[in-house]
PDB file of C-alpha atoms in Angstrom:
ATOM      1  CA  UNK K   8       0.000   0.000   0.000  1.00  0.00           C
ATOM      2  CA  UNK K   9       1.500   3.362  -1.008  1.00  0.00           C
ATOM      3  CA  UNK K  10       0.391   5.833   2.207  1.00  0.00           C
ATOM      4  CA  UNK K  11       1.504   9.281   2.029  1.00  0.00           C
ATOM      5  CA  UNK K  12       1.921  11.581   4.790  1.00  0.00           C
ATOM      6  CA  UNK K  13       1.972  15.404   4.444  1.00  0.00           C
ATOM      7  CA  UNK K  14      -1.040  16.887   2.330  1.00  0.00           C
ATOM      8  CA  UNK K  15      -2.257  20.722   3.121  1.00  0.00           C
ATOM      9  CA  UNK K  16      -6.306  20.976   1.411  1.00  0.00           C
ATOM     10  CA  UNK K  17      -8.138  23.625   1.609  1.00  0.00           C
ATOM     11  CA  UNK K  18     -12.033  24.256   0.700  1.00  0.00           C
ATOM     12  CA  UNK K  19     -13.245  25.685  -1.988  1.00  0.00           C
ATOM     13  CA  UNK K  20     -13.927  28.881  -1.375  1.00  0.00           C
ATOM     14  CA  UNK K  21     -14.041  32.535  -3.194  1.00  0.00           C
ATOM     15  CA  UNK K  22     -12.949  33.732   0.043  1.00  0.00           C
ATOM     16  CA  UNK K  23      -9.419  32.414   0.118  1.00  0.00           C
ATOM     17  CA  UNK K  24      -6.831  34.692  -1.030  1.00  0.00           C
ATOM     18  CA  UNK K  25      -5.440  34.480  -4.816  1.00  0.00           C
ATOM     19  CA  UNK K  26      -1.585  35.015  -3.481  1.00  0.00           C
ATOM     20  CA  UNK K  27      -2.114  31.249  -2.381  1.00  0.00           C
ATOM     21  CA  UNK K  28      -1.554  30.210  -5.648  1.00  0.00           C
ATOM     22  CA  UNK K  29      -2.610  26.439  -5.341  1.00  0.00           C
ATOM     23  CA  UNK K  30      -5.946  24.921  -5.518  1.00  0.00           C
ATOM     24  CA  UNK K  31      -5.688  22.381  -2.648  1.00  0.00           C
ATOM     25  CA  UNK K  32      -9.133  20.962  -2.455  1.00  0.00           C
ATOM     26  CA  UNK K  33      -9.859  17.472  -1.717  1.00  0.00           C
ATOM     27  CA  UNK K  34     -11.051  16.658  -4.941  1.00  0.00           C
ATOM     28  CA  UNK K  35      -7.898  17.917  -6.390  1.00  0.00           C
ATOM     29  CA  UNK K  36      -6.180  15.512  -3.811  1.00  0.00           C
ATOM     30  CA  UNK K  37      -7.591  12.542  -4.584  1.00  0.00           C
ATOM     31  CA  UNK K  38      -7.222  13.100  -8.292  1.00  0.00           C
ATOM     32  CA  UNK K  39      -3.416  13.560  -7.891  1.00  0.00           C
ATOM     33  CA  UNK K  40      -3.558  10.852  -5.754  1.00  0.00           C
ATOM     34  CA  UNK K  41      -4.761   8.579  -8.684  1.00  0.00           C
ATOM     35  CA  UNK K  42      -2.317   9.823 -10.794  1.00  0.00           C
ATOM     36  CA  UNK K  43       0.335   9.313  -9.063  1.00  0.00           C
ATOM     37  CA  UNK K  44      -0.726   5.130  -7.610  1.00  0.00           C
ATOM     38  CA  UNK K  45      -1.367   6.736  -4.292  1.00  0.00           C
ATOM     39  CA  UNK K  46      -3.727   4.536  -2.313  1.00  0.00           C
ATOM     40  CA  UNK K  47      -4.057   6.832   1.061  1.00  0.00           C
ATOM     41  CA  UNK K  48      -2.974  10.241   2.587  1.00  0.00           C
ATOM     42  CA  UNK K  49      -2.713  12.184   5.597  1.00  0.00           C
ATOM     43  CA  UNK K  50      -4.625  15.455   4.772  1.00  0.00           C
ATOM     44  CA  UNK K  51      -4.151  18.538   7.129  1.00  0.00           C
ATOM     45  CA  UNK K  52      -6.558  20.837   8.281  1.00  0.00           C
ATOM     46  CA  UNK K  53      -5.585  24.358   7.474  1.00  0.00           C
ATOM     47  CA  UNK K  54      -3.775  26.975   9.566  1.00  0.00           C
ATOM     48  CA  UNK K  55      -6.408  29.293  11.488  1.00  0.00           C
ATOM     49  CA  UNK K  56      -3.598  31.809  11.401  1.00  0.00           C
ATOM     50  CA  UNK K  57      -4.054  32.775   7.465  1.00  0.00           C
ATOM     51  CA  UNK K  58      -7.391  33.790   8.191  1.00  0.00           C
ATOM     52  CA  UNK K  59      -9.929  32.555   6.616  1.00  0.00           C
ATOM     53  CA  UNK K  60     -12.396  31.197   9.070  1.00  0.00           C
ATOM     54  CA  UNK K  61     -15.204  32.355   6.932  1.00  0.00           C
ATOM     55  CA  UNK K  62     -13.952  29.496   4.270  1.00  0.00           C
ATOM     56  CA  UNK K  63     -13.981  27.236   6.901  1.00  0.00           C
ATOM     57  CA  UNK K  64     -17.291  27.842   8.725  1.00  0.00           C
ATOM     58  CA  UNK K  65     -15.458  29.181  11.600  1.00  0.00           C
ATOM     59  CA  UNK K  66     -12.953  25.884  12.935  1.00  0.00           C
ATOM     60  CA  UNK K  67     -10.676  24.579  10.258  1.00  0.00           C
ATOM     61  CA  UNK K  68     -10.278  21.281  12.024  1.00  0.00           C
ATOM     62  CA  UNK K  69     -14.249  20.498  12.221  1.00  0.00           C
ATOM     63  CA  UNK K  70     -14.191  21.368   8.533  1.00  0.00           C
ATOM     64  CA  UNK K  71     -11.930  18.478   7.263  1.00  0.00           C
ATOM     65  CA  UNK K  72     -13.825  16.233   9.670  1.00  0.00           C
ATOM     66  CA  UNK K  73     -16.907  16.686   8.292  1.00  0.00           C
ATOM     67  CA  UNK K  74     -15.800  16.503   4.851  1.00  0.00           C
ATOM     68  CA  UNK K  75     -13.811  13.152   5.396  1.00  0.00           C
ATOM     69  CA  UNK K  76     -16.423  10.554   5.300  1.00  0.00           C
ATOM     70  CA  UNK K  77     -16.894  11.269   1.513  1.00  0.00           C
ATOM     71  CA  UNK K  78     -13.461  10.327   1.473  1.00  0.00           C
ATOM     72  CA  UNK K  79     -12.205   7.207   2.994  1.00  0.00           C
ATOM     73  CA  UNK K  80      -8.747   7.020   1.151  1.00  0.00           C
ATOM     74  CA  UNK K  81      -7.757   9.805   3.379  1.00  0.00           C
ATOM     75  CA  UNK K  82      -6.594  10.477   6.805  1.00  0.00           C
ATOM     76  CA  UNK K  83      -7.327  13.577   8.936  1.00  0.00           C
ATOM     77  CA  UNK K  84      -4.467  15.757  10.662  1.00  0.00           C
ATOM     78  CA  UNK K  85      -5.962  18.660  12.709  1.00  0.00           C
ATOM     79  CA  UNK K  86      -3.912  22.143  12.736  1.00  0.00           C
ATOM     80  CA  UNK K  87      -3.977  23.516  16.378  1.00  0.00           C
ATOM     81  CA  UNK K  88      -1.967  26.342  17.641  1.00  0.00           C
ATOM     82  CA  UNK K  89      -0.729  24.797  20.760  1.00  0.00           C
ATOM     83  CA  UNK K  90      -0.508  28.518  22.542  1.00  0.00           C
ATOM     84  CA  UNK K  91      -4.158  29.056  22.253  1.00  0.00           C
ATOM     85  CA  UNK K  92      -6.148  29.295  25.781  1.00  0.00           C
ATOM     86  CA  UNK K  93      -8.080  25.865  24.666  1.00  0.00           C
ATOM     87  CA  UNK K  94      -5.576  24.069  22.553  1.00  0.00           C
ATOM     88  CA  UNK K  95      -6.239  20.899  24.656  1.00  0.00           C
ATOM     89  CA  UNK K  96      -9.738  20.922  24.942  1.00  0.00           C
ATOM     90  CA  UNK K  97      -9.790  21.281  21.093  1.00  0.00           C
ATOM     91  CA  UNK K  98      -7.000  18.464  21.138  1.00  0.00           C
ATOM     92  CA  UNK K  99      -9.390  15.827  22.566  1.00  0.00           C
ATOM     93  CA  UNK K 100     -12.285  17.451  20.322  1.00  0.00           C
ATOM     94  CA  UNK K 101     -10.204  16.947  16.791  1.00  0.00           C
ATOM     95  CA  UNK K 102      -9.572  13.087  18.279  1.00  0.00           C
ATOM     96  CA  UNK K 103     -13.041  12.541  19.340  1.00  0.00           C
ATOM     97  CA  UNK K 104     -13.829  13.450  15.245  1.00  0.00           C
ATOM     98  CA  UNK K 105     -11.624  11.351  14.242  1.00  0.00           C
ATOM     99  CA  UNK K 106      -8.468  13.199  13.337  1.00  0.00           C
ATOM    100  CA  UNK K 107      -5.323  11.324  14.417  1.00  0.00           C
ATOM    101  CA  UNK K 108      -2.719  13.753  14.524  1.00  0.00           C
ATOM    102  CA  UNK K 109      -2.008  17.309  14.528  1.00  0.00           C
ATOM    103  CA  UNK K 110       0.179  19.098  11.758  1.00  0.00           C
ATOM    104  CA  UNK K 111       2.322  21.947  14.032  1.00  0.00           C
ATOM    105  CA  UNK K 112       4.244  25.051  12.461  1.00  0.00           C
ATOM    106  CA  UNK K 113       6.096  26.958  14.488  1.00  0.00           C
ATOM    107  CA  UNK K 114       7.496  30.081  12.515  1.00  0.00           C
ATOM    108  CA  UNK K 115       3.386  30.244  10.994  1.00  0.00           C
ATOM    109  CA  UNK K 116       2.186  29.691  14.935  1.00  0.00           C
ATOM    110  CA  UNK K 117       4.983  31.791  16.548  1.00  0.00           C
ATOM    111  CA  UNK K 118       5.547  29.509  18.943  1.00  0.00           C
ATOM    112  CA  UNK K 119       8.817  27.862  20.481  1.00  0.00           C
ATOM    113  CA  UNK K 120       8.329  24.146  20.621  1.00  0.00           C
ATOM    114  CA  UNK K 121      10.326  23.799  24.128  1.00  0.00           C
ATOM    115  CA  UNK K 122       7.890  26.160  25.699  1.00  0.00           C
ATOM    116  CA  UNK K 123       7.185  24.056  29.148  1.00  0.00           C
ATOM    117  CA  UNK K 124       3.892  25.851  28.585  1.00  0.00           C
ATOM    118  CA  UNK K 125       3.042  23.875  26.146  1.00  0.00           C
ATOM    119  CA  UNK K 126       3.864  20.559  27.531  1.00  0.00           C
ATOM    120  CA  UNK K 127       0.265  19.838  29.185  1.00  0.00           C
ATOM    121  CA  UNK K 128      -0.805  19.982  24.741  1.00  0.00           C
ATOM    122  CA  UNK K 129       2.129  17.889  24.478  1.00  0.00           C
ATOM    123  CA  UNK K 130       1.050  15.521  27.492  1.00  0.00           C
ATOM    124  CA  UNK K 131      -2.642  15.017  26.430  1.00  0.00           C
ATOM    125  CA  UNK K 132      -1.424  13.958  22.528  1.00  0.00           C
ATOM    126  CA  UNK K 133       0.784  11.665  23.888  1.00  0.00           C
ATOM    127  CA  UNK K 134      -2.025   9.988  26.300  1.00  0.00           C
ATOM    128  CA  UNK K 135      -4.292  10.197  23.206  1.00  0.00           C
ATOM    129  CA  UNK K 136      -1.687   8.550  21.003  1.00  0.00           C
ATOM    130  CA  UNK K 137      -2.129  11.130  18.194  1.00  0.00           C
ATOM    131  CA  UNK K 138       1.231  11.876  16.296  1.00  0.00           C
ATOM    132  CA  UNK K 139       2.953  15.731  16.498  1.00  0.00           C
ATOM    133  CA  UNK K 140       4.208  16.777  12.877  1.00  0.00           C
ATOM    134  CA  UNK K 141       6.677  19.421  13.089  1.00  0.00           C
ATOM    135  CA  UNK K 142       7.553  21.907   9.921  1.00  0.00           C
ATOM    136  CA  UNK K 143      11.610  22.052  10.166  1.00  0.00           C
ATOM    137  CA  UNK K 144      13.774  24.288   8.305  1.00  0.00           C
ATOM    138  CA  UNK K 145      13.857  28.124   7.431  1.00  0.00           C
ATOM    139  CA  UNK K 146      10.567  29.822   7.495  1.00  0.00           C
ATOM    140  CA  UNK K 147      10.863  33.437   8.160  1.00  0.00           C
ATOM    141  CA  UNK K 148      10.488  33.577  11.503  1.00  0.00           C
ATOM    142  CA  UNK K 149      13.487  34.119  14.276  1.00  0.00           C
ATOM    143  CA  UNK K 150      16.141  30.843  13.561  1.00  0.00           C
ATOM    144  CA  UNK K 151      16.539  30.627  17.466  1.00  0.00           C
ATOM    145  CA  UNK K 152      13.042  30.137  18.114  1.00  0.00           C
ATOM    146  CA  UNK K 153      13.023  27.545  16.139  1.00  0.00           C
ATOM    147  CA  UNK K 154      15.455  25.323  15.440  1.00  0.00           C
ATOM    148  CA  UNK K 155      15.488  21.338  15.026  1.00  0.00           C
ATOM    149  CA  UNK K 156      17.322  21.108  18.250  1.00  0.00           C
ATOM    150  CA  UNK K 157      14.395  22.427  20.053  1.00  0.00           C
ATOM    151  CA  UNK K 158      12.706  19.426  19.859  1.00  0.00           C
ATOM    152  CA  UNK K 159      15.120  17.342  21.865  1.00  0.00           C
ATOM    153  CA  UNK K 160      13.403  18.682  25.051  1.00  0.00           C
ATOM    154  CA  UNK K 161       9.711  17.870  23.850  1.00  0.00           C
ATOM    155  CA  UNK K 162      10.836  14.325  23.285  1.00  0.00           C
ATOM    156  CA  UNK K 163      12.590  13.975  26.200  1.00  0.00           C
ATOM    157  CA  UNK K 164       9.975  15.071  28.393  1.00  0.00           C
ATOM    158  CA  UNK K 165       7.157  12.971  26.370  1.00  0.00           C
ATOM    159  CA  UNK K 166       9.254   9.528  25.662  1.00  0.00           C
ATOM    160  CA  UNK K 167       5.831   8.107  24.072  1.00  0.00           C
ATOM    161  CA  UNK K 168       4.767  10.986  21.899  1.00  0.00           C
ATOM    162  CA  UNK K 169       5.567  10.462  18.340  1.00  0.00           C
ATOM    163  CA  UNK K 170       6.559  13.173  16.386  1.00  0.00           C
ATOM    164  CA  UNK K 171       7.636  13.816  12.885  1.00  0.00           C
ATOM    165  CA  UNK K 172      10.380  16.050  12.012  1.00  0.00           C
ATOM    166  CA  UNK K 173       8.915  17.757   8.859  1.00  0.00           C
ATOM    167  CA  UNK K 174      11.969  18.438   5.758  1.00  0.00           C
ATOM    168  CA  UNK K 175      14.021  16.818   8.287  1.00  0.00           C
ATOM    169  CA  UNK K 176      15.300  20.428   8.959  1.00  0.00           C
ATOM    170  CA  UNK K 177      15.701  21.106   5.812  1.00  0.00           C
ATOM    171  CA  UNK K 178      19.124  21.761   3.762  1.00  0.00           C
ATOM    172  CA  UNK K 179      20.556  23.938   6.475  1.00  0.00           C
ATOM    173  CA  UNK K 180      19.337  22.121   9.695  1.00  0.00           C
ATOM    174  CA  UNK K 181      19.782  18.910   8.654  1.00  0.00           C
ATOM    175  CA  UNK K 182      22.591  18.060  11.093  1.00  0.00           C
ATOM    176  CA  UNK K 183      20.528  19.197  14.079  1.00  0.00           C
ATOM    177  CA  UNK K 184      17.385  17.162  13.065  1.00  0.00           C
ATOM    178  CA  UNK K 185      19.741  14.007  12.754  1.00  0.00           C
ATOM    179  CA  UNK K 186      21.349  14.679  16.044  1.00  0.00           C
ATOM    180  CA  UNK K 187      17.774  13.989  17.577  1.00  0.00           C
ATOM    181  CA  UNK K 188      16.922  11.465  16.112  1.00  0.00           C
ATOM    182  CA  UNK K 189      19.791   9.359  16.858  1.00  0.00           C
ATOM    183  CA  UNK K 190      19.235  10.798  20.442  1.00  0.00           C
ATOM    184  CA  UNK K 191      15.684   9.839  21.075  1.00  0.00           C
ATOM    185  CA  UNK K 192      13.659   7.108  19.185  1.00  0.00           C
ATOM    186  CA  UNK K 193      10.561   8.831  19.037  1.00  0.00           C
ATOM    187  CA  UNK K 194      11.329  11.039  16.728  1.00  0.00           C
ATOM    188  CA  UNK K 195      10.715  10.501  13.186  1.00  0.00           C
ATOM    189  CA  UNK K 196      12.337  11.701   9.735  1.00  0.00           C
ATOM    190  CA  UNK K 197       9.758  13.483   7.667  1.00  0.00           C
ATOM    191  CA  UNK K 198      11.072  13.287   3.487  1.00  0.00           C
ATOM    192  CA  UNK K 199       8.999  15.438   2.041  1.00  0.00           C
ATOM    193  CA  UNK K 200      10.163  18.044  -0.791  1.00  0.00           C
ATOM    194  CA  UNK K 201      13.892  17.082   0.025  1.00  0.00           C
ATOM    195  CA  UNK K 202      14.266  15.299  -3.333  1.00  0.00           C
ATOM    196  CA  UNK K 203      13.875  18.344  -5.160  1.00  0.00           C
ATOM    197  CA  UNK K 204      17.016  20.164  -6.231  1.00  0.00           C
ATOM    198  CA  UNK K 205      14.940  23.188  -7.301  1.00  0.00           C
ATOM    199  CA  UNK K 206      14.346  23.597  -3.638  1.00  0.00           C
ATOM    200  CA  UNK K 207      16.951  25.272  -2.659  1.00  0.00           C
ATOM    201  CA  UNK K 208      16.729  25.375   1.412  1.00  0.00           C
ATOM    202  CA  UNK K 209      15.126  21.782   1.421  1.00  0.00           C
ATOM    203  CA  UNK K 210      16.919  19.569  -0.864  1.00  0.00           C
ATOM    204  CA  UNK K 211      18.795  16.767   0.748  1.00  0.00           C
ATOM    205  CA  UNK K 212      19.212  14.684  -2.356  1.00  0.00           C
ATOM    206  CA  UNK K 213      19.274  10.706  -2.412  1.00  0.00           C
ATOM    207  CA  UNK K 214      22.482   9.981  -0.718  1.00  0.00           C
ATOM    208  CA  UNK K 215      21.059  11.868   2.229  1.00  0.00           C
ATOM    209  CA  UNK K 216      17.574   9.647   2.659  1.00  0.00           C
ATOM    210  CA  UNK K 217      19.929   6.615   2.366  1.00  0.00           C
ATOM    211  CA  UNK K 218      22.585   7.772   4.256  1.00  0.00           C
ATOM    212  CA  UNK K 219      19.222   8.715   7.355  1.00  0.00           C
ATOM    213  CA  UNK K 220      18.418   5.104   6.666  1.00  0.00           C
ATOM    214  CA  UNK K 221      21.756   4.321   7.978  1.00  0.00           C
ATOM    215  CA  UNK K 222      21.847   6.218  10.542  1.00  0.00           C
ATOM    216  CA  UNK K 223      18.181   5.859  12.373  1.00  0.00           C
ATOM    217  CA  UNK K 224      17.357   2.798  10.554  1.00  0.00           C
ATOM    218  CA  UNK K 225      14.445   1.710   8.190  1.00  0.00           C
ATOM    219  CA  UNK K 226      11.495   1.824  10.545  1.00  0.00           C
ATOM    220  CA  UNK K 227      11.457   5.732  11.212  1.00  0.00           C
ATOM    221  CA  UNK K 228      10.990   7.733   7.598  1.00  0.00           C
ATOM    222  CA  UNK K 229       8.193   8.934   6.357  1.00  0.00           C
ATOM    223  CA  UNK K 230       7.755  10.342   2.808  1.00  0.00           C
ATOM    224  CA  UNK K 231       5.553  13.419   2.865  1.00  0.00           C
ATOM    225  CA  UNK K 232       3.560  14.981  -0.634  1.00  0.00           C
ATOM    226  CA  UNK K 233       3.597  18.733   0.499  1.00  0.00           C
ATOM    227  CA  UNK K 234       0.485  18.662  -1.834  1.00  0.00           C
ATOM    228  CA  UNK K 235      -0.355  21.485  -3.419  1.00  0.00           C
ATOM    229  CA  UNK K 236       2.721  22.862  -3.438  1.00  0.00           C
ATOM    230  CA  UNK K 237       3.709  19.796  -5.112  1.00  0.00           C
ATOM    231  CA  UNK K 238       2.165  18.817  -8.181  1.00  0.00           C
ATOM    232  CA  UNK K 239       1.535  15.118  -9.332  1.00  0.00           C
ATOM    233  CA  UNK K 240       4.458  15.039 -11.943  1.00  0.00           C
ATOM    234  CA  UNK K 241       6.913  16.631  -8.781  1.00  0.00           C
ATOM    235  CA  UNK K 242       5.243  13.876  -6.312  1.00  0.00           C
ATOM    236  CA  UNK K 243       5.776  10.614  -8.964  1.00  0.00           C
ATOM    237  CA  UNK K 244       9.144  11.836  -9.081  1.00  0.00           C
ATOM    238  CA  UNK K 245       9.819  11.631  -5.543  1.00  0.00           C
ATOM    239  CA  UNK K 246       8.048   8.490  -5.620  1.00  0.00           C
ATOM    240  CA  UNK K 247      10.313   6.923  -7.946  1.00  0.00           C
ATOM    241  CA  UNK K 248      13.398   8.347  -6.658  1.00  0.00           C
ATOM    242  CA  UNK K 249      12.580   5.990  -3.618  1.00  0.00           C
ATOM    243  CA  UNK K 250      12.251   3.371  -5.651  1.00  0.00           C
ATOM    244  CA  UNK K 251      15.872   3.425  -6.897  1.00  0.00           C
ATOM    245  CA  UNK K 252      17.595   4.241  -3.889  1.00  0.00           C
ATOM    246  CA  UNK K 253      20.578   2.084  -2.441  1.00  0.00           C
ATOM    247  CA  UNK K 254      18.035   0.730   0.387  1.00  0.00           C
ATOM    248  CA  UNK K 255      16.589  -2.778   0.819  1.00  0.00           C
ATOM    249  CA  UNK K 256      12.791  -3.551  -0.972  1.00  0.00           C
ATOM    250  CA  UNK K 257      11.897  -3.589   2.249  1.00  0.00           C
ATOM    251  CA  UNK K 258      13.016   0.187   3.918  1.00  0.00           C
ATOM    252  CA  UNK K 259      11.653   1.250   0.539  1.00  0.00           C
ATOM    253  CA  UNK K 260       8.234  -0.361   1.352  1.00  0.00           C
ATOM    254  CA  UNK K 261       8.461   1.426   4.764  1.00  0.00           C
ATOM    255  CA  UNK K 262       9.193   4.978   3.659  1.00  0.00           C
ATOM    256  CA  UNK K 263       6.393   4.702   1.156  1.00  0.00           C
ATOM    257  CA  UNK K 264       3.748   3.764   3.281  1.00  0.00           C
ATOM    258  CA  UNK K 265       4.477   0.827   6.153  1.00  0.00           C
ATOM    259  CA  UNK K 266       6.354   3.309   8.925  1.00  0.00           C
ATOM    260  CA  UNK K 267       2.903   6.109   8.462  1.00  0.00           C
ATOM    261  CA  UNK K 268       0.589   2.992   8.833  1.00  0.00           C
ATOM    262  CA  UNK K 269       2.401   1.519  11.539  1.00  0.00           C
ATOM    263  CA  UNK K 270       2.245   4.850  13.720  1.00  0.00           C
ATOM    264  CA  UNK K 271      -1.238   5.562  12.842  1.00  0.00           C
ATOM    265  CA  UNK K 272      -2.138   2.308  13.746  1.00  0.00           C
ATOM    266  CA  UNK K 273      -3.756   1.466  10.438  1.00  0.00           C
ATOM    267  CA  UNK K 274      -2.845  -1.409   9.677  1.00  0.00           C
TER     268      UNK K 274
END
């Protein structure tokens, strides 16, 4: 089963801005998905913070779980900033719908992931078992706030949440992102848009998903679409590249699909 992790959908709506660029709806999704031999994704909810609650009926996160159920090849992610006042209470509301995981950016959020007042949002996903995915790498925002190496406390502190390391920091954190995974098993390698050379502060290449393979072994990378930013003939690419990497069948089997199950829990 090819399971991908990593798709950002939006609604269709007049009332999203045009400097988006993208059309990100779900139909869109599942047609690339078809296109590209995809049998099931992780879509996330959208970020409250670009403002556009009147797209979404007012809660992003109840928007993509009321849409899912005309679409069972996909998987809900909910978007919460993990500073607002209620950011667990609408934790346990996005799991009770269904949503098993929530996609976290910190330089869009403006949050620092260490923030110890954050840990009680970090405590209840863990007890839930929902899964933390965590944009890495340059995005505008102070570097210091953060950085890769932030997350060493977060999975320290919570040795059962799981949480994915988005771009796997990226072209210019990738030594930091490594350094925490080897540290703390937990933590998971997120390969999505680091196969693309046009992409400047993200690329990692081939050598560098086989030589992470090495290094944290087989069971903990996950290959992420970044759909729509990626475009079906961008995402068979990657696909492919993964393919024909120096791995075994079987870490390739993993990446694509087996590792995202497995953490999930669909099995």
């Amino acid at each position: 089963m090819l399971f991908v992790n990593h798709c950002h959908v939006f609604p269709e709506s007049p009332d999203l801005p045009a400097q988006l660029g993208v059309v990100g709806t779900l139909d869109r999704l599942v047609d690339v998905m078809k296109r590209c031999g995809i049998d099931r994704a992780v879509a996330f909810a959208p970020f409250e913070e670009w403002g556009w609650s009147s797209a979404f009926g007012g809660d992003p996160n109840e928007w993509l779980a009321d849409e899912l159920p005309s679409y069972p090849e996909l998987v809900g992610f909910a978007c919460i900033n993990p500073k607002s006042p209620d950011a667990v209470e609408r934790l346990e509301r996005a799991w009770r719908r269904g949503l098993l995981g929530v996609k976290l950016h910190p330089p869009i959020q403006r949050f620092r992931p260490n923030d110890r007042s954050l840990f009680r949002f970090y405590g209840k996903a863990e007890e839930l078992g929902m899964v933390l995915d965590f944009h890495t790498g340059i995005h505008g925002w102070r570097l210091t706030e953060y950085q890769p190496l932030l997350l060493d406390d977060v999975a320290y502190e919570f040795p059962n949440l799981k949480i994915i390391m988005e771009h796997v920091g990226g072209a210019l954190f990738y030594n930091q992102a490594v350094a925490v995974m080897l540290d703390k098993r937990n933590v998971y390698a997120g390969v999505a848009t680091v196969l693309d050379e046009n992409a400047v502060s993200w690329f990692l290449g081939a050598e560098k998903i086989e030589e992470l393979v090495k290094l944290i072994g087989e069971d903990r990378l996950v290959y992420g679409t970044d759909f729509p930013y990626n475009g079906w003939e961008r995402i068979s690419k990657d696909i492919e590249m993964i393919k024909n990497l120096d791995i075994s069948e079987s870490a390739k089997k993993k990446i694509l699909g087996e590792n995202l199950a497995r953490i999930l829990k669909i099995m």
